[in-house]
Coordinates of C-alpha atoms in Angstrom, one line a residue:
M7 CA -19.1 47.7 49.0
Y8 CA -19.9 44.2 50.2
E9 CA -17.7 41.0 49.3
I10 CA -20.7 39.3 48.6
D11 CA -21.5 41.9 45.7
Q12 CA -18.2 41.6 43.9
R13 CA -17.7 39.3 40.7
A14 CA -14.0 37.9 40.2
P15 CA -12.4 38.8 36.8
V16 CA -12.5 36.1 33.9
D17 CA -9.9 35.6 31.6
A18 CA -10.3 36.1 27.8
T19 CA -10.4 32.5 26.2
Y20 CA -11.7 31.1 23.0
A21 CA -15.1 29.2 22.1
D22 CA -15.1 25.6 20.9
Y23 CA -15.2 25.1 17.2
T24 CA -17.9 25.8 15.0
K25 CA -18.1 25.2 11.3
E26 CA -19.6 28.9 11.0
N27 CA -17.3 30.7 13.2
G28 CA -14.0 28.3 13.5
Y29 CA -12.6 29.1 17.0
A30 CA -13.8 32.7 18.2
L31 CA -12.6 35.0 20.9
V32 CA -14.5 35.1 24.2
P33 CA -14.0 38.4 25.7
A34 CA -12.6 38.7 29.2
D35 CA -15.1 39.5 32.1
Y36 CA -13.6 42.4 34.0
G37 CA -16.0 41.6 37.0
T38 CA -16.3 43.8 40.1
E39 CA -13.8 42.5 42.7
V40 CA -11.4 45.2 44.3
D41 CA -8.2 44.7 45.4
A42 CA -8.5 45.7 49.1
A43 CA -4.8 47.2 49.5
K44 CA -5.5 49.4 46.4
V45 CA -8.6 50.7 47.9
K46 CA -7.4 51.3 51.1
K47 CA -4.6 53.7 49.4
A48 CA -6.9 55.5 47.5
V49 CA -9.0 56.2 50.7
S50 CA -6.1 57.4 52.1
D51 CA -5.2 59.4 49.5
A52 CA -8.5 61.0 49.5
I53 CA -8.5 61.9 53.0
L54 CA -5.1 63.6 52.6
V55 CA -6.6 66.2 50.2
L56 CA -10.0 66.2 51.8
D57 CA -11.9 64.6 49.0
E58 CA -15.3 63.4 49.9
T59 CA -15.5 60.6 47.0
V60 CA -13.2 58.0 45.5
D61 CA -13.5 56.8 42.1
L62 CA -12.5 52.9 42.4
E63 CA -12.0 52.7 38.9
Q64 CA -10.3 55.8 38.1
S65 CA -7.9 54.6 41.1
D66 CA -7.5 51.4 39.2
C67 CA -8.8 49.4 42.4
Y68 CA -10.6 46.6 40.5
R69 CA -8.7 43.4 39.7
K70 CA -8.2 42.5 36.1
P71 CA -8.3 39.4 34.4
A72 CA -4.7 37.6 33.7
V73 CA -5.5 37.5 30.1
G74 CA -7.5 40.3 28.3
D75 CA -9.1 40.6 24.8
D76 CA -5.9 41.7 23.3
D77 CA -3.5 39.3 24.9
K78 CA -1.0 38.6 21.9
D79 CA -0.3 35.0 22.8
L80 CA -4.0 34.0 23.0
L81 CA -4.9 35.9 19.7
D82 CA -2.2 33.9 18.1
L83 CA -3.2 30.7 19.3
I84 CA -6.7 31.5 17.8
D85 CA -5.1 32.4 14.6
T86 CA -3.2 28.9 14.5
L87 CA -6.2 27.0 15.3
N88 CA -8.1 28.8 12.6
Q89 CA -5.3 28.1 10.3
Y90 CA -5.5 24.6 10.8
V91 CA -9.5 24.0 10.5
G92 CA -9.4 26.2 7.8
V93 CA -7.7 23.5 5.6
T94 CA -9.6 21.3 3.6
I95 CA -7.8 17.9 2.0
T96 CA -9.8 16.4 -0.6
Y97 CA -8.6 12.8 -1.3
D98 CA -8.9 11.4 -4.5
F99 CA -9.9 7.9 -5.2
G100 CA -10.9 7.6 -8.7
D101 CA -14.5 8.6 -9.2
D102 CA -14.7 8.6 -5.2
K103 CA -13.5 11.6 -3.2
E104 CA -12.8 11.8 0.7
V105 CA -13.0 15.5 2.5
L106 CA -11.1 16.2 5.6
D107 CA -12.0 19.4 6.9
G108 CA -12.4 21.5 10.2
T109 CA -15.1 19.2 11.7
T110 CA -12.7 16.5 12.0
I111 CA -9.4 18.4 12.3
S112 CA -10.8 20.4 15.4
T113 CA -11.3 17.2 17.4
W114 CA -7.3 16.5 17.0
L115 CA -6.3 19.9 18.5
S116 CA -5.6 21.2 21.9
E117 CA -3.6 24.0 23.7
G118 CA -0.5 22.3 24.7
T119 CA 2.3 24.0 26.8
D120 CA 3.2 27.6 26.3
E121 CA -0.3 28.3 24.6
K122 CA 1.0 26.5 21.6
V123 CA -1.3 24.3 19.2
S124 CA -1.0 20.6 19.9
I125 CA -2.0 18.1 17.4
D126 CA -3.0 14.2 18.5
E127 CA -1.0 12.3 15.9
E128 CA -2.7 9.3 17.4
E129 CA -6.2 10.8 16.6
V130 CA -4.5 11.5 13.0
L131 CA -3.3 8.0 12.6
A132 CA -6.8 6.8 13.6
F133 CA -8.2 8.7 10.8
V134 CA -5.7 7.6 8.2
K135 CA -6.4 3.9 9.3
T136 CA -10.2 4.7 8.7
L137 CA -9.1 5.5 4.9
A138 CA -7.1 2.6 4.6
K139 CA -9.8 0.2 5.7
K140 CA -12.0 1.7 3.3
Y141 CA -9.8 1.9 0.3
N142 CA -6.9 -0.6 0.7
T143 CA -7.2 -3.3 -1.8
A144 CA -3.6 -4.8 -1.3
Y145 CA -3.7 -8.5 -0.2
S146 CA -7.4 -9.0 -0.8
P147 CA -9.0 -11.4 -3.3
K148 CA -9.5 -10.3 -7.0
E149 CA -12.2 -11.4 -9.1
L150 CA -11.1 -12.0 -12.5
K151 CA -13.3 -13.1 -15.6
T152 CA -10.8 -15.2 -17.4
S153 CA -9.9 -15.3 -21.2
Y154 CA -12.2 -18.8 -21.0
G155 CA -15.3 -17.2 -20.0
T156 CA -14.9 -18.4 -16.2
T157 CA -14.8 -16.1 -13.3
V158 CA -12.3 -16.9 -10.7
T159 CA -11.2 -15.7 -7.6
V160 CA -7.6 -15.0 -7.2
T161 CA -6.4 -15.0 -3.4
G162 CA -3.0 -14.5 -2.2
G163 CA -0.3 -11.9 -3.4
F164 CA 0.2 -8.3 -2.5
Y165 CA -0.9 -6.5 -5.4
G166 CA -3.3 -3.6 -5.0
W167 CA -3.8 -0.2 -3.1
R168 CA -2.2 0.2 0.2
I169 CA -1.9 3.5 2.2
D170 CA 1.3 4.4 3.8
N171 CA -0.1 5.1 7.3
S172 CA 3.0 6.9 8.7
G173 CA 3.7 8.5 5.3
E174 CA 0.2 9.9 5.3
V175 CA 0.2 11.4 8.9
E176 CA 3.4 13.4 8.1
Q177 CA 1.7 14.5 4.9
I178 CA -1.6 15.8 6.8
L179 CA 0.6 17.6 9.5
A180 CA 2.6 19.1 6.8
D181 CA -0.8 20.2 4.9
L182 CA -1.9 21.7 8.1
K183 CA 1.1 23.7 8.7
A184 CA 1.1 25.2 5.3
G185 CA -2.5 26.4 5.8
K186 CA -3.7 25.9 2.3
D187 CA -6.4 23.8 0.8
V188 CA -5.1 20.7 -1.2
E189 CA -6.4 18.1 -3.3
R190 CA -4.5 14.8 -3.9
E191 CA -4.1 11.3 -3.4
P192 CA -3.2 9.9 -0.1
V193 CA 0.8 8.5 0.3
Y194 CA 0.9 4.8 -0.9
L195 CA 3.2 1.9 -0.1
T196 CA 2.0 0.6 -3.3
T197 CA -0.2 1.3 -6.1
A198 CA -2.5 -0.6 -8.6
N199 CA -3.9 0.4 -12.1
S200 CA -7.4 1.2 -11.0
H201 CA -9.5 2.7 -8.4
G202 CA -12.5 1.0 -10.4
E203 CA -14.5 -2.4 -9.7
H204 CA -11.3 -4.3 -10.3
D205 CA -7.7 -2.8 -9.3
Y206 CA -5.8 -4.3 -11.9
G207 CA -7.9 -2.6 -14.6
D208 CA -7.7 -3.6 -18.1
S209 CA -3.9 -3.9 -18.3
Y210 CA -2.5 -7.2 -17.0
V211 CA -0.9 -10.7 -17.4
E212 CA -3.3 -13.7 -16.8
I213 CA -1.5 -16.9 -16.0
N214 CA -3.6 -20.0 -16.1
L215 CA -1.5 -23.0 -14.3
T216 CA -4.2 -25.1 -15.2
N217 CA -4.2 -24.9 -18.6
Q218 CA -0.3 -23.6 -18.6
H219 CA -1.4 -20.9 -20.9
L220 CA -0.8 -16.9 -20.6
F221 CA -2.6 -14.0 -21.9
L222 CA -1.2 -10.3 -21.8
Y223 CA -3.7 -7.7 -22.0
K224 CA -3.0 -3.8 -22.3
D225 CA -5.8 -1.4 -22.5
G226 CA -8.3 -4.3 -22.7
K227 CA -6.7 -5.8 -26.0
L228 CA -4.8 -8.9 -26.3
V229 CA -1.1 -8.6 -27.1
V230 CA 0.0 -11.9 -26.8
E231 CA -0.9 -15.3 -25.6
S232 CA 1.4 -18.5 -25.2
D233 CA 1.8 -21.9 -23.7
F234 CA 4.4 -21.8 -21.1
V235 CA 5.7 -24.4 -18.2
S236 CA 5.3 -23.4 -14.5
G237 CA 6.9 -25.1 -11.4
N238 CA 7.6 -28.8 -11.2
L239 CA 4.8 -30.2 -8.9
A240 CA 6.7 -33.6 -8.4
K241 CA 9.7 -31.8 -6.9
G242 CA 7.4 -29.7 -4.7
H243 CA 8.2 -26.1 -6.9
D244 CA 4.6 -25.4 -8.0
T245 CA 4.3 -21.8 -8.8
P246 CA 2.4 -19.6 -6.3
T247 CA -1.1 -18.2 -7.2
G248 CA -2.1 -14.6 -6.5
A249 CA -2.3 -11.2 -7.4
F250 CA 1.3 -9.7 -7.8
G251 CA 3.0 -6.4 -9.3
L252 CA 5.9 -6.8 -11.7
T253 CA 9.0 -6.2 -9.5
Y254 CA 11.2 -5.0 -12.3
K255 CA 12.5 -6.3 -15.5
T256 CA 16.1 -6.7 -16.8
M257 CA 17.9 -8.4 -19.7
N258 CA 20.8 -11.0 -19.8
A259 CA 20.3 -12.0 -16.3
V260 CA 21.8 -15.2 -14.6
L261 CA 19.3 -16.9 -12.5
R262 CA 21.3 -19.2 -9.7
G263 CA 20.2 -21.5 -7.2
P264 CA 21.7 -24.4 -5.5
D265 CA 21.9 -26.6 -8.3
Y266 CA 21.8 -24.2 -11.3
E267 CA 23.1 -21.6 -13.1
T268 CA 21.0 -20.3 -16.0
P269 CA 21.4 -17.2 -18.2
V270 CA 18.1 -15.7 -19.7
T271 CA 17.7 -12.8 -22.0
Y272 CA 14.4 -11.5 -20.5
W273 CA 14.0 -11.6 -16.6
M274 CA 10.7 -10.4 -15.3
P275 CA 10.4 -11.2 -11.5
F276 CA 6.9 -10.7 -9.9
N277 CA 6.9 -12.6 -6.6
G278 CA 10.3 -12.5 -4.9
D279 CA 12.2 -15.2 -6.9
V280 CA 9.6 -16.1 -8.9
G281 CA 9.2 -14.6 -12.4
M282 CA 8.5 -14.8 -16.1
H283 CA 11.8 -15.5 -18.3
D284 CA 12.6 -17.0 -21.8
A285 CA 13.6 -20.9 -21.6
T286 CA 15.3 -21.4 -24.9
W287 CA 16.5 -24.9 -23.9
R288 CA 12.9 -25.9 -24.2
N289 CA 11.5 -26.9 -27.3
K290 CA 8.0 -27.9 -26.2
F291 CA 5.6 -25.6 -23.7
G292 CA 2.1 -26.1 -22.0
G293 CA 0.2 -29.6 -21.4
S294 CA 1.5 -31.5 -18.4
I295 CA 5.1 -31.0 -18.8
Y296 CA 5.3 -28.9 -15.3
K297 CA 3.7 -32.0 -13.3
T298 CA 7.0 -33.5 -13.7
G299 CA 9.4 -31.6 -16.0
G300 CA 8.7 -28.0 -14.7
S301 CA 10.7 -25.4 -13.4
H302 CA 11.8 -24.3 -9.7
G303 CA 8.6 -22.0 -9.9
C304 CA 9.1 -19.5 -12.4
I305 CA 7.0 -19.2 -16.0
N306 CA 9.1 -20.5 -18.7
L307 CA 8.4 -19.1 -22.1
P308 CA 9.4 -19.3 -25.7
A309 CA 11.7 -16.7 -26.3
S310 CA 9.2 -14.9 -29.0
A311 CA 6.6 -14.8 -26.2
A312 CA 9.1 -13.6 -23.6
K313 CA 10.3 -10.7 -25.8
K314 CA 6.7 -9.5 -26.5
I315 CA 6.0 -9.5 -22.8
Y316 CA 9.1 -7.8 -21.8
E317 CA 8.3 -5.1 -24.3
T318 CA 5.1 -4.5 -23.0
I319 CA 4.9 -4.7 -19.4
D320 CA 6.9 -2.6 -16.9
K321 CA 7.5 -2.2 -13.1
G322 CA 4.0 -2.7 -11.3
Y323 CA 2.2 -4.3 -13.9
A324 CA -0.4 -6.5 -12.9
V325 CA 0.5 -10.6 -13.1
L326 CA -2.6 -12.6 -11.8
V327 CA -1.7 -16.2 -11.4
Y328 CA -4.4 -18.6 -10.7
R329 CA -5.8 -22.2 -10.9
M330 CA -9.4 -23.1 -12.7
P331 CA -12.0 -24.1 -10.0
G332 CA -11.5 -27.8 -8.8
D333 CA -7.9 -27.7 -9.9
N334 CA -6.0 -28.6 -6.5
P335 CA -2.7 -30.3 -7.2
T336 CA -1.1 -29.4 -3.8
V337 CA -0.6 -33.0 -2.2
V338 CA 0.0 -31.7 1.5
Q339 CA -2.7 -29.4 2.7
Q340 CA -1.4 -26.3 4.4
P341 CA -2.5 -26.3 8.1
Q342 CA -5.1 -23.9 9.5
A343 CA -3.1 -20.8 10.6
D344 CA -3.0 -20.1 14.5
V345 CA -2.0 -17.6 16.4
P346 CA 1.5 -19.4 17.3
S347 CA 2.1 -20.3 13.7
V348 CA 1.5 -16.5 12.5
I349 CA 3.9 -15.3 15.0
N350 CA 6.4 -17.7 14.0
A351 CA 6.0 -16.9 10.2
I352 CA 6.3 -13.2 11.2
S353 CA 9.4 -13.8 13.3
I354 CA 11.2 -15.8 10.6
I355 CA 11.1 -12.9 7.9
G356 CA 14.3 -11.7 9.1
P357 CA 16.3 -8.7 7.5
V358 CA 14.1 -7.7 4.5
T359 CA 15.6 -8.1 0.9
L360 CA 13.8 -8.4 -2.4
E361 CA 14.0 -12.0 -1.6
S362 CA 12.0 -12.0 1.4
E363 CA 8.8 -11.2 -0.4
T364 CA 7.5 -14.9 -0.4
A365 CA 8.0 -15.2 3.2
I366 CA 6.4 -11.7 4.0
V367 CA 3.4 -12.4 1.7
N368 CA 3.0 -15.8 3.5
A369 CA 2.7 -14.3 6.8
R370 CA 0.5 -11.6 5.9
N371 CA -2.2 -14.3 4.1
M372 CA -1.7 -16.4 7.2
Y373 CA -2.7 -13.3 9.6
N374 CA -5.7 -12.4 7.2
S375 CA -6.7 -16.0 7.7
L376 CA -7.2 -15.3 11.6
S377 CA -10.3 -14.0 13.3
D378 CA -10.3 -10.4 14.4
A379 CA -10.0 -11.8 18.0
D380 CA -6.9 -14.2 17.2
K381 CA -5.4 -11.3 15.3
A382 CA -5.3 -8.8 18.2
Q383 CA -2.8 -11.6 20.0
V384 CA -0.6 -11.7 17.2
T385 CA 2.1 -9.7 19.5
N386 CA 4.6 -9.2 16.4
Y387 CA 2.3 -7.6 14.1
D388 CA 4.2 -4.5 14.0
T389 CA 7.1 -6.4 12.7
L390 CA 5.1 -7.5 9.7
T391 CA 4.0 -4.1 8.9
A392 CA 7.5 -2.7 9.0
A393 CA 8.6 -5.6 6.8
E394 CA 6.0 -4.7 4.1
A395 CA 6.9 -1.1 4.2
A396 CA 10.9 -2.2 4.0
L397 CA 9.9 -4.4 1.0
A398 CA 7.7 -1.7 -0.8
A399 CA 10.8 0.6 -0.2
L400 CA 13.4 -1.8 -1.6
K401 CA 10.8 -2.2 -4.7
A402 CA 10.2 1.4 -5.2
Q403 CA 14.2 1.6 -5.5
Q404 CA 14.2 -0.8 -8.3
P405 CA 14.5 0.3 -12.0
A406 CA 11.7 -0.1 -14.2
D407 CA 14.2 -1.3 -16.8
G408 CA 17.5 -1.2 -15.1
G409 CA 19.5 -3.4 -17.5
Q410 CA 21.0 -5.1 -14.3
Q411 CA 21.3 -8.4 -13.5
P412 CA 19.8 -9.7 -10.4
D413 CA 22.1 -9.4 -7.0
Q414 CA 24.3 -12.4 -7.5
S415 CA 25.1 -12.7 -3.7
Q416 CA 21.7 -14.0 -3.0
P417 CA 20.6 -17.2 -4.8
Q418 CA 17.6 -16.8 -7.2
D419 CA 15.7 -19.9 -7.2
Q420 CA 14.0 -19.2 -10.6
S421 CA 14.5 -22.1 -13.1
Q422 CA 16.3 -25.2 -13.6
Q423 CA 19.6 -25.4 -15.5
P424 CA 19.3 -27.0 -19.0
D425 CA 19.9 -30.8 -19.0
Q426 CA 23.6 -30.7 -20.4
S427 CA 23.6 -34.2 -21.1
Q428 CA 21.0 -34.0 -24.1
P429 CA 21.5 -31.6 -27.2
Q430 CA 19.0 -29.0 -27.2
D431 CA 16.4 -29.2 -30.0
Q432 CA 15.8 -25.6 -31.2
S433 CA 13.8 -26.6 -34.1
Q434 CA 10.7 -26.3 -32.3
Q435 CA 10.9 -22.6 -31.3
P436 CA 7.9 -20.6 -32.5
D437 CA 8.7 -19.0 -36.0
Q438 CA 10.1 -15.4 -35.3
S439 CA 9.2 -14.5 -38.9
Q440 CA 5.4 -14.8 -38.6
P441 CA 4.0 -12.1 -36.3
Q442 CA 1.4 -13.3 -33.8
D443 CA -2.4 -12.1 -34.0
Q444 CA -2.2 -9.4 -31.0
G445 CA -5.7 -7.7 -31.6
Q446 CA -8.3 -10.5 -30.8
Q447 CA -9.4 -12.0 -27.7
P448 CA -9.5 -15.8 -27.6
D449 CA -12.6 -17.5 -29.1
Q450 CA -14.9 -17.7 -26.1
S451 CA -16.9 -20.5 -27.7
Q452 CA -14.0 -22.9 -28.1
P453 CA -11.4 -24.3 -25.5
Q454 CA -8.2 -23.3 -26.0
D455 CA -5.5 -25.5 -27.6
Q456 CA -3.1 -25.2 -24.6
G457 CA -0.2 -26.9 -26.0
Q458 CA 1.1 -30.3 -27.2
Q459 CA 2.4 -33.0 -24.2
S460 CA 6.2 -33.6 -24.5
D461 CA 7.1 -36.4 -26.6
Q462 CA 6.9 -39.4 -24.3
S463 CA 9.5 -41.0 -26.7
Q464 CA 12.3 -38.4 -25.9
P465 CA 13.6 -37.7 -22.4
Q466 CA 11.7 -34.9 -20.7
D467 CA 13.5 -31.4 -20.6
Q468 CA 13.8 -30.6 -16.9
G469 CA 14.5 -27.2 -17.2

């Protein structure tokens, strides 16, 4: 047999993935190439016994492929590949669904060392980021039709859906190794009330800083509304606007700052050290009190309103804080964010505690204001995402109603101490004996009475 007529053996392998067949065995080609040494021995043996012919196949003279059709390692590899691509993960996003199946999964798979299946986790992460880009709503502006009939855009804040990228990658890998179809939500860092048009749904606290008036809705029904006093503009303590989720709630807390220590009965923080609470030292709410006699940033409420809110909301409840269009009390305009300022804002976050939330939200908002080209130059962006993940983990550990006082080792910049030089006038507190009308939306045809201005003949309550 001439060498030119010989065909070398080809190992068995597997074909590229197809949706119809998955990964299929490609049988070995045994070829026609002979082992010259074995042929020589077979011929010699035949001459010794005077045989006129030599059967090369019977004498095992043909070279064999290294991997045959029955190779156990190859068959195990094909089985594992088909197990992975046979998994279908159906993601639930409210009325929308996303399906991850073999068509995408197959692009992540390759044969690693020792004929084991290797999964490209960077490609898995890229898939998760695609989901996040499409469905994340945290840090995005919210459209709100206010209780006054006007539609406003609520900017700032962190409320909304946010997929945990690394957590979801780990869950996908676990689902593939389990080899079973699954329908589920993605792993979230933060969640919201609805996957509908508005992620806050129909249960939220609406805080109108312009009118100093609050509305609490649950399942689309008005539960309570009240005047309040927000942060003192004259002292630079303006209450931040944005969409937030209630961090936790607790009773009988002591709020501390550099120059005050104030006990409150109902404490409901939603933005770092900014929250809603009762302010029993005040006898008037609403109007323009906040401009010179406001709090350190918190929403000061009548005790009756604070109690009703406390009894209704829980951890994660949406809190939407806004100003009416055209109302911009800020004297010093924020400079346009640039790359160095964003890098600096991220670098000063430091060790993450619950009190870091304001700094983290500020850094995120500054980053989001950059162009895509500038975002690529923020060298410590991973520090921001890690801080956000750490904050989300801390908030997840907070009890919905733990009954604990805030951590006294950290100053809580919440509300000013009552003026001890003046006797407190409790006569103007809301009448607790009369139930408030909870079931009706405010009359949209008439402007709401936002509360009376403080009596200018009396010293203003600075708490």
